[in-house]
Coordinates of C-alpha atoms in Angstrom, one line a residue:
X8 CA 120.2 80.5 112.0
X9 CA 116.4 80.2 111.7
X10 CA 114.4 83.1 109.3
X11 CA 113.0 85.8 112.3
X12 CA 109.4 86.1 112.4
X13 CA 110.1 89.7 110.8
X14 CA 111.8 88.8 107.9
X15 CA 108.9 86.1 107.0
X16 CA 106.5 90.0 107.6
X17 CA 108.6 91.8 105.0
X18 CA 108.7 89.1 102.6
X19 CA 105.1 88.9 102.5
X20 CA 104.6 92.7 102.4
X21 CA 107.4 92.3 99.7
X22 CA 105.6 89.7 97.7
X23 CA 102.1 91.6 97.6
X24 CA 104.1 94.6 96.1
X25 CA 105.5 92.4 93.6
X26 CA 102.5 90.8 93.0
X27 CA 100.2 94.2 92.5
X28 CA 103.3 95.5 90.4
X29 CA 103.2 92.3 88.1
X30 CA 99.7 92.9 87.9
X31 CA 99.9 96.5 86.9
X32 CA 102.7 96.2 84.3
X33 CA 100.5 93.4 82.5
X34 CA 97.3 95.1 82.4
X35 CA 97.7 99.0 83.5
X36 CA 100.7 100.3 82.4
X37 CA 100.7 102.9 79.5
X38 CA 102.8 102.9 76.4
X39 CA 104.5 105.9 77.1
X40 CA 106.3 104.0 79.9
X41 CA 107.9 101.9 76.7
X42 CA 111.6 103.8 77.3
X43 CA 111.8 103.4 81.0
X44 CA 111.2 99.7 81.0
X45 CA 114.1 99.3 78.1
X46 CA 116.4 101.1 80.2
X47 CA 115.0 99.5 83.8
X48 CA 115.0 95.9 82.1
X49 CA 118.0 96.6 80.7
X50 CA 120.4 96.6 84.2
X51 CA 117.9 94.2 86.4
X52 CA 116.2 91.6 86.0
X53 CA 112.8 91.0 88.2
X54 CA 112.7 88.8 91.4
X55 CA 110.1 86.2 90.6
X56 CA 108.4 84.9 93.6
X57 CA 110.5 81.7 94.6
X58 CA 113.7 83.8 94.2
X59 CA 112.0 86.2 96.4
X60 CA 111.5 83.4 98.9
X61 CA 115.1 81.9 98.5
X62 CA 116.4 85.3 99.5
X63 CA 114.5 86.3 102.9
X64 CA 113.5 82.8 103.7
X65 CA 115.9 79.8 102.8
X66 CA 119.0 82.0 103.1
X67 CA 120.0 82.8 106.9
X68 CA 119.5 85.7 108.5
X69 CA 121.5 88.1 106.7
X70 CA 122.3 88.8 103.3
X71 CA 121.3 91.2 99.9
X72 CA 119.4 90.8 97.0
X73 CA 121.5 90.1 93.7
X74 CA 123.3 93.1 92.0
X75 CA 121.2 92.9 88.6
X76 CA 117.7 91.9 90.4
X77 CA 114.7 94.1 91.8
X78 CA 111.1 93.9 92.8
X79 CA 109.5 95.6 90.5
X80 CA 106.3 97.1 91.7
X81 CA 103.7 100.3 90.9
X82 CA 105.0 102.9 90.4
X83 CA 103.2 106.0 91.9
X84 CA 99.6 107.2 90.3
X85 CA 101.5 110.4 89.8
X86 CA 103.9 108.5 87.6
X87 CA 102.5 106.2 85.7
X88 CA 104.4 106.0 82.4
X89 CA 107.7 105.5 85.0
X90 CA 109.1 102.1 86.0
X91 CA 109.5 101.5 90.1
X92 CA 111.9 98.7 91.8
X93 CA 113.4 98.0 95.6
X94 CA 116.5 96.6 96.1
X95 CA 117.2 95.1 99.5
X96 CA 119.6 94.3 101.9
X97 CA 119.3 92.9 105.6
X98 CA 121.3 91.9 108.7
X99 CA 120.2 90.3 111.7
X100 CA 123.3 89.0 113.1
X101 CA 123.8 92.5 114.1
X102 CA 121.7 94.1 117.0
X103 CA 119.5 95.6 116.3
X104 CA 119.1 94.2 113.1
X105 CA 120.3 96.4 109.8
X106 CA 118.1 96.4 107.1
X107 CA 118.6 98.9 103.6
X108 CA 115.7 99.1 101.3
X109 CA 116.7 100.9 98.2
X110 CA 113.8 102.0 96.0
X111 CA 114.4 103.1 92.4
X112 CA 112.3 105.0 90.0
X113 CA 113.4 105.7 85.8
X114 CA 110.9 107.7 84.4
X115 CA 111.3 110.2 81.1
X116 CA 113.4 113.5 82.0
X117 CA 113.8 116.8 79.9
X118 CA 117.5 116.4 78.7
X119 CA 120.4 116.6 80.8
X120 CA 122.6 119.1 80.5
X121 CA 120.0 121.6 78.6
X122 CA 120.1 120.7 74.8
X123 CA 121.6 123.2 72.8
X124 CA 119.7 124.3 70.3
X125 CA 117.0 123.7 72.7
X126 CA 115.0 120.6 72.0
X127 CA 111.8 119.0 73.5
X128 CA 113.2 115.4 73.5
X129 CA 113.0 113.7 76.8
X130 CA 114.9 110.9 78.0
X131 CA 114.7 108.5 80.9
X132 CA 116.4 109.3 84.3
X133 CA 116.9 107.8 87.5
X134 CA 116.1 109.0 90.8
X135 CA 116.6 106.6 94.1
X136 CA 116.4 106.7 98.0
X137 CA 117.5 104.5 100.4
X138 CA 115.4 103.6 103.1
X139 CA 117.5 102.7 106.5
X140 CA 117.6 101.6 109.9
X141 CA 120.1 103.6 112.3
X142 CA 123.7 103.6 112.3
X143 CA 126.3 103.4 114.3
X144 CA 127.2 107.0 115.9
X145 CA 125.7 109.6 117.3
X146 CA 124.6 111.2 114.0
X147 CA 122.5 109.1 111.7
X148 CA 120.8 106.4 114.5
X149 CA 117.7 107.2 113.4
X150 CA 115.3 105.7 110.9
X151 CA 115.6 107.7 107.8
X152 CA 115.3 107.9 104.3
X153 CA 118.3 109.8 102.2
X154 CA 118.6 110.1 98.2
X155 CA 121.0 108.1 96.2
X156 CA 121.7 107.3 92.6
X157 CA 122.1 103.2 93.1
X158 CA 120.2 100.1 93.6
X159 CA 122.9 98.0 95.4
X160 CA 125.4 97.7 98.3
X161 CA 128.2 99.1 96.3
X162 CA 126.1 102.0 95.8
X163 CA 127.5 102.3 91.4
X164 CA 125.5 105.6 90.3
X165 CA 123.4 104.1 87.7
X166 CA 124.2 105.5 84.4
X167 CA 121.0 107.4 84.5
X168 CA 121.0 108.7 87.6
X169 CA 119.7 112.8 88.2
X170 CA 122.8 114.2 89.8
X171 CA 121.8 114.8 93.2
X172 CA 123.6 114.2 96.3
X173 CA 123.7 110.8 97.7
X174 CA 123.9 112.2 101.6
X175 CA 121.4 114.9 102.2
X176 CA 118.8 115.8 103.1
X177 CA 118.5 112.7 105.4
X178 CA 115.1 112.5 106.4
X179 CA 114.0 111.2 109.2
X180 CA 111.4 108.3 109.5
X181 CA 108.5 107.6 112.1
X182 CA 109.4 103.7 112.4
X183 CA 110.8 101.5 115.4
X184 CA 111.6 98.4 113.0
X185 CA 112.8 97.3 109.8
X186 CA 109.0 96.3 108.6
X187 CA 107.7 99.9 110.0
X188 CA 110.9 101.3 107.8
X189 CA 109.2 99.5 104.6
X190 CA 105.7 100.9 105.5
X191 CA 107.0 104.0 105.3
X192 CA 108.3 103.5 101.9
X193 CA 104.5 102.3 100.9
X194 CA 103.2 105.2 102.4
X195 CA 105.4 107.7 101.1
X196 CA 104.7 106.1 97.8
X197 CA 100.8 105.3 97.5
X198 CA 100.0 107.4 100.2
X199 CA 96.9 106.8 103.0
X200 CA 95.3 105.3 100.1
X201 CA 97.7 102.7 99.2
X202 CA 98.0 101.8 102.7
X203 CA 94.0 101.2 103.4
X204 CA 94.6 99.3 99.9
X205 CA 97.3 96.7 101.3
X206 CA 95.3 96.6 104.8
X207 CA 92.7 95.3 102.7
X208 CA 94.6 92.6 101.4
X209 CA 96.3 91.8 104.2
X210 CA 92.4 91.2 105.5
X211 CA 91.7 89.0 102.7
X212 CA 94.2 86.8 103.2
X213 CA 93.4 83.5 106.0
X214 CA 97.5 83.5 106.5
X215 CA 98.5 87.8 106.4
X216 CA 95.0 88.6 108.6
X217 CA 96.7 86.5 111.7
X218 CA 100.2 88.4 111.3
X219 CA 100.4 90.7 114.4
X220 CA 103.6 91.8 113.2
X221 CA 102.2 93.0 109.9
X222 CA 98.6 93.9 111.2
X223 CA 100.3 96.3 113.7
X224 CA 103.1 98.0 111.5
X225 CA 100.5 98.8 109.3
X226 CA 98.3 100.4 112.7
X227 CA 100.8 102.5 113.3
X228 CA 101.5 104.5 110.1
X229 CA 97.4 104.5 109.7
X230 CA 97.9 106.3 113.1
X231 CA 99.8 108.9 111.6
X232 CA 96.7 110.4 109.9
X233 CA 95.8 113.9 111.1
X234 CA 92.3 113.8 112.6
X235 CA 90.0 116.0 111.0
X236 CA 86.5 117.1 112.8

Protein backbone atom coordinates (compact mmCIF):
# COMPACT_ATOMS: atom_id res chain seq x y z
CA UNK A 1 0.00 0.00 0.00
CA UNK A 2 0.91 3.64 -0.80
CA UNK A 3 3.02 5.85 2.13
CA UNK A 4 -0.19 8.03 3.91
CA UNK A 5 0.24 11.68 3.58
CA UNK A 6 1.03 11.46 7.47
CA UNK A 7 3.73 9.30 7.51
CA UNK A 8 5.57 11.51 4.61
CA UNK A 9 4.64 14.66 7.78
CA UNK A 10 6.57 12.71 10.44
CA UNK A 11 9.30 11.81 8.30
CA UNK A 12 10.00 15.26 7.54
CA UNK A 13 9.47 16.41 11.11
CA UNK A 14 11.76 13.35 11.80
CA UNK A 15 14.44 14.35 9.38
CA UNK A 16 14.78 18.11 10.63
CA UNK A 17 15.34 16.59 14.18
CA UNK A 18 17.94 14.54 12.83
CA UNK A 19 19.32 17.06 10.89
CA UNK A 20 19.54 19.87 13.91
CA UNK A 21 20.83 16.93 16.10
CA UNK A 22 23.73 16.09 13.41
CA UNK A 23 24.28 19.65 13.45
CA UNK A 24 24.57 20.02 17.17
CA UNK A 25 26.77 16.97 17.86
CA UNK A 26 29.37 18.35 15.21
CA UNK A 27 29.60 21.73 16.31
CA UNK A 28 27.75 22.32 19.94
CA UNK A 29 28.11 19.49 21.94
CA UNK A 30 30.56 19.65 24.98
CA UNK A 31 33.21 17.25 26.01
CA UNK A 32 31.75 16.26 29.07
CA UNK A 33 29.06 14.48 26.89
CA UNK A 34 32.34 12.08 25.85
CA UNK A 35 30.86 8.95 28.11
CA UNK A 36 27.33 9.07 27.08
CA UNK A 37 28.06 8.98 23.33
CA UNK A 38 30.50 5.78 24.07
CA UNK A 39 27.79 4.05 25.75
CA UNK A 40 24.82 5.55 23.27
CA UNK A 41 27.12 4.65 20.14
CA UNK A 42 27.86 1.71 21.64
CA UNK A 43 24.14 -0.25 21.26
CA UNK A 44 22.79 2.00 18.14
CA UNK A 45 23.93 3.11 15.38
CA UNK A 46 22.44 6.57 13.79
CA UNK A 47 19.66 6.59 10.99
CA UNK A 48 21.37 8.50 8.22
CA UNK A 49 18.94 10.21 6.03
CA UNK A 50 18.15 7.67 3.08
CA UNK A 51 17.72 4.90 5.76
CA UNK A 52 15.36 7.26 7.35
CA UNK A 53 13.59 7.50 4.06
CA UNK A 54 13.67 3.74 3.31
CA UNK A 55 11.91 3.16 6.61
CA UNK A 56 8.72 5.62 6.58
CA UNK A 57 8.71 6.04 2.85
CA UNK A 58 9.72 3.00 0.49
CA UNK A 59 8.57 0.44 3.15
CA UNK A 60 4.63 0.03 3.27
CA UNK A 61 2.63 1.28 5.65
CA UNK A 62 3.65 -0.45 8.70
CA UNK A 63 6.68 -1.41 10.23
CA UNK A 64 9.69 -0.38 13.06
CA UNK A 65 12.92 1.06 12.95
CA UNK A 66 15.91 -1.52 13.27
CA UNK A 67 16.74 -2.85 16.83
CA UNK A 68 20.38 -1.24 16.99
CA UNK A 69 19.39 2.18 15.03
CA UNK A 70 18.05 5.71 16.31
CA UNK A 71 17.66 9.27 15.32
CA UNK A 72 19.78 10.91 17.17
CA UNK A 73 18.87 14.40 17.83
CA UNK A 74 19.50 17.50 20.63
CA UNK A 75 19.27 16.74 23.53
CA UNK A 76 17.51 19.21 25.83
CA UNK A 77 19.37 22.73 26.72
CA UNK A 78 19.05 21.52 30.29
CA UNK A 79 21.19 18.52 29.33
CA UNK A 80 23.63 19.20 27.25
CA UNK A 81 26.58 16.95 28.03
CA UNK A 82 23.64 13.97 27.51
CA UNK A 83 23.12 12.02 24.30
CA UNK A 84 19.17 11.95 22.93
CA UNK A 85 17.66 9.27 20.33
CA UNK A 86 13.90 8.18 19.12
CA UNK A 87 13.18 4.90 18.22
CA UNK A 88 9.97 4.36 16.17
CA UNK A 89 7.51 2.08 15.28
CA UNK A 90 4.13 2.52 13.20
CA UNK A 91 1.03 0.72 11.95
CA UNK A 92 -1.47 1.80 9.53
CA UNK A 93 -2.98 -1.31 8.55
CA UNK A 94 -4.68 -0.92 11.81
CA UNK A 95 -7.51 1.73 12.39
CA UNK A 96 -6.78 4.08 13.64
CA UNK A 97 -3.28 3.84 12.81
CA UNK A 98 -0.72 2.73 15.89
CA UNK A 99 2.24 4.53 16.08
CA UNK A 100 5.17 4.14 19.24
CA UNK A 101 7.78 6.77 19.42
CA UNK A 102 10.34 5.76 21.96
CA UNK A 103 12.70 8.63 23.01
CA UNK A 104 15.87 7.78 24.86
CA UNK A 105 18.20 9.94 26.89
CA UNK A 106 22.05 8.55 28.51
CA UNK A 107 23.37 11.18 30.37
CA UNK A 108 26.03 10.91 33.52
CA UNK A 109 24.28 9.62 36.80
CA UNK A 110 25.63 9.60 40.53
CA UNK A 111 26.37 5.82 41.00
CA UNK A 112 23.88 3.26 41.24
CA UNK A 113 23.32 1.59 44.11
CA UNK A 114 25.14 4.39 46.44
CA UNK A 115 29.00 3.64 46.40
CA UNK A 116 30.21 2.47 49.49
CA UNK A 117 32.77 4.25 50.68
CA UNK A 118 30.99 7.05 49.24
CA UNK A 119 32.48 8.26 45.98
CA UNK A 120 31.79 11.31 43.60
CA UNK A 121 32.19 9.23 40.42
CA UNK A 122 29.41 9.41 38.04
CA UNK A 123 28.46 7.20 35.38
CA UNK A 124 26.07 7.27 32.45
CA UNK A 125 22.34 6.15 32.84
CA UNK A 126 19.44 5.74 30.86
CA UNK A 127 16.09 7.10 31.20
CA UNK A 128 13.29 6.54 28.22
CA UNK A 129 9.52 7.18 27.58
CA UNK A 130 7.39 5.97 25.15
CA UNK A 131 5.22 8.18 23.33
CA UNK A 132 1.77 6.27 22.09
CA UNK A 133 -1.30 6.36 20.37
CA UNK A 134 -4.43 4.62 22.22
CA UNK A 135 -4.95 1.11 22.83
CA UNK A 136 -7.26 -1.27 22.70
CA UNK A 137 -9.54 -1.26 25.98
CA UNK A 138 -11.19 0.88 27.93
CA UNK A 139 -8.05 1.92 29.99
CA UNK A 140 -5.12 3.26 28.07
CA UNK A 141 -7.18 4.69 24.62
CA UNK A 142 -5.71 7.80 25.06
CA UNK A 143 -2.70 9.50 23.75
CA UNK A 144 -0.10 9.29 26.33
CA UNK A 145 3.37 9.21 27.18
CA UNK A 146 4.62 6.44 29.99
CA UNK A 147 8.41 5.73 31.19
CA UNK A 148 10.34 2.72 30.00
CA UNK A 149 13.87 1.51 30.14
CA UNK A 150 14.03 0.38 26.15
CA UNK A 151 14.41 1.70 22.74
CA UNK A 152 12.62 -1.10 20.81
CA UNK A 153 9.45 -3.30 20.32
CA UNK A 154 10.82 -5.99 22.51
CA UNK A 155 11.07 -3.48 25.13
CA UNK A 156 15.09 -5.19 26.54
CA UNK A 157 15.81 -2.79 29.53
CA UNK A 158 18.90 -1.28 28.32
CA UNK A 159 21.76 -2.16 30.46
CA UNK A 160 21.86 1.29 31.72
CA UNK A 161 18.62 1.91 32.32
CA UNK A 162 17.43 4.03 36.00
CA UNK A 163 15.15 1.49 37.51
CA UNK A 164 11.88 2.97 37.18
CA UNK A 165 8.78 1.47 36.34
CA UNK A 166 7.95 0.84 32.78
CA UNK A 167 3.87 1.35 33.36
CA UNK A 168 3.16 4.37 35.41
CA UNK A 169 2.54 7.23 35.70
CA UNK A 170 0.92 7.13 32.22
CA UNK A 171 0.50 10.56 31.16
CA UNK A 172 -1.87 11.69 29.14
CA UNK A 173 -1.25 13.69 25.85
CA UNK A 174 -3.21 16.71 24.19
CA UNK A 175 -2.93 15.07 20.53
CA UNK A 176 -5.68 13.59 18.05
CA UNK A 177 -2.86 11.91 15.72
CA UNK A 178 0.24 10.18 15.48
CA UNK A 179 2.20 13.55 14.11
CA UNK A 180 0.39 15.68 17.10
CA UNK A 181 1.71 12.63 19.42
CA UNK A 182 5.45 13.54 18.00
CA UNK A 183 4.89 17.37 18.56
CA UNK A 184 4.32 16.61 21.86
CA UNK A 185 7.53 14.86 22.28
CA UNK A 186 9.21 18.26 20.66
CA UNK A 187 7.48 20.24 22.95
CA UNK A 188 7.92 18.46 26.04
CA UNK A 189 11.58 18.40 25.07
CA UNK A 190 12.56 22.09 23.63
CA UNK A 191 9.65 23.59 24.96
CA UNK A 192 7.55 26.77 23.35
CA UNK A 193 10.89 27.67 22.18
CA UNK A 194 11.82 24.78 20.30
CA UNK A 195 8.55 24.66 18.78
CA UNK A 196 8.58 28.51 17.32
CA UNK A 197 12.19 27.18 16.32
CA UNK A 198 10.92 24.26 13.98
CA UNK A 199 7.81 26.52 12.82
CA UNK A 200 10.48 28.63 11.58
CA UNK A 201 12.01 26.11 9.61
CA UNK A 202 9.13 24.60 8.54
CA UNK A 203 8.55 28.39 7.04
CA UNK A 204 11.82 28.32 5.36
CA UNK A 205 11.33 25.54 3.55
CA UNK A 206 9.36 26.01 -0.40
CA UNK A 207 8.24 22.05 0.28
CA UNK A 208 7.45 21.92 4.58
CA UNK A 209 5.61 25.69 4.34
CA UNK A 210 2.76 23.99 1.98
CA UNK A 211 2.32 20.94 4.47
CA UNK A 212 -1.22 21.55 6.06
CA UNK A 213 -0.66 18.48 7.87
CA UNK A 214 2.54 19.67 9.51
CA UNK A 215 1.58 23.54 9.46
CA UNK A 216 -1.53 22.63 11.57
CA UNK A 217 -0.09 20.00 14.13
CA UNK A 218 2.32 22.47 14.96
CA UNK A 219 -0.92 25.20 15.38
CA UNK A 220 -2.29 23.27 17.72
CA UNK A 221 0.31 22.61 20.46
CA UNK A 222 1.38 26.57 19.79
CA UNK A 223 -2.31 26.85 20.96
CA UNK A 224 -1.63 25.31 24.09
CA UNK A 225 0.18 28.44 25.40
CA UNK A 226 -1.45 30.18 28.28
CA UNK A 227 -2.40 33.67 27.30
CA UNK A 228 -0.89 36.20 29.42
CA UNK A 229 -2.30 40.00 29.51
Amino acid sequence: MATTDEQKAIWHVLRLLRSEGEDWSRHNRPTAATAAVRVAEGKFTALDDAELKTHLIHRGRRGQFDENQVVFIRPPAKDPSAVAGVWCRWDYEKTPPRWGFYYGLWSAQPPFPKADPPTEDLHTGFVGYRFETPEDGDNHNFYHVQPCRSMGAKDDPIEHAIPISQRDPTWPLAADSALELLMCLVTSLYGMKGLLALQEKVHEDLVLRKNTLIIRAIEMMLGLRRQTT
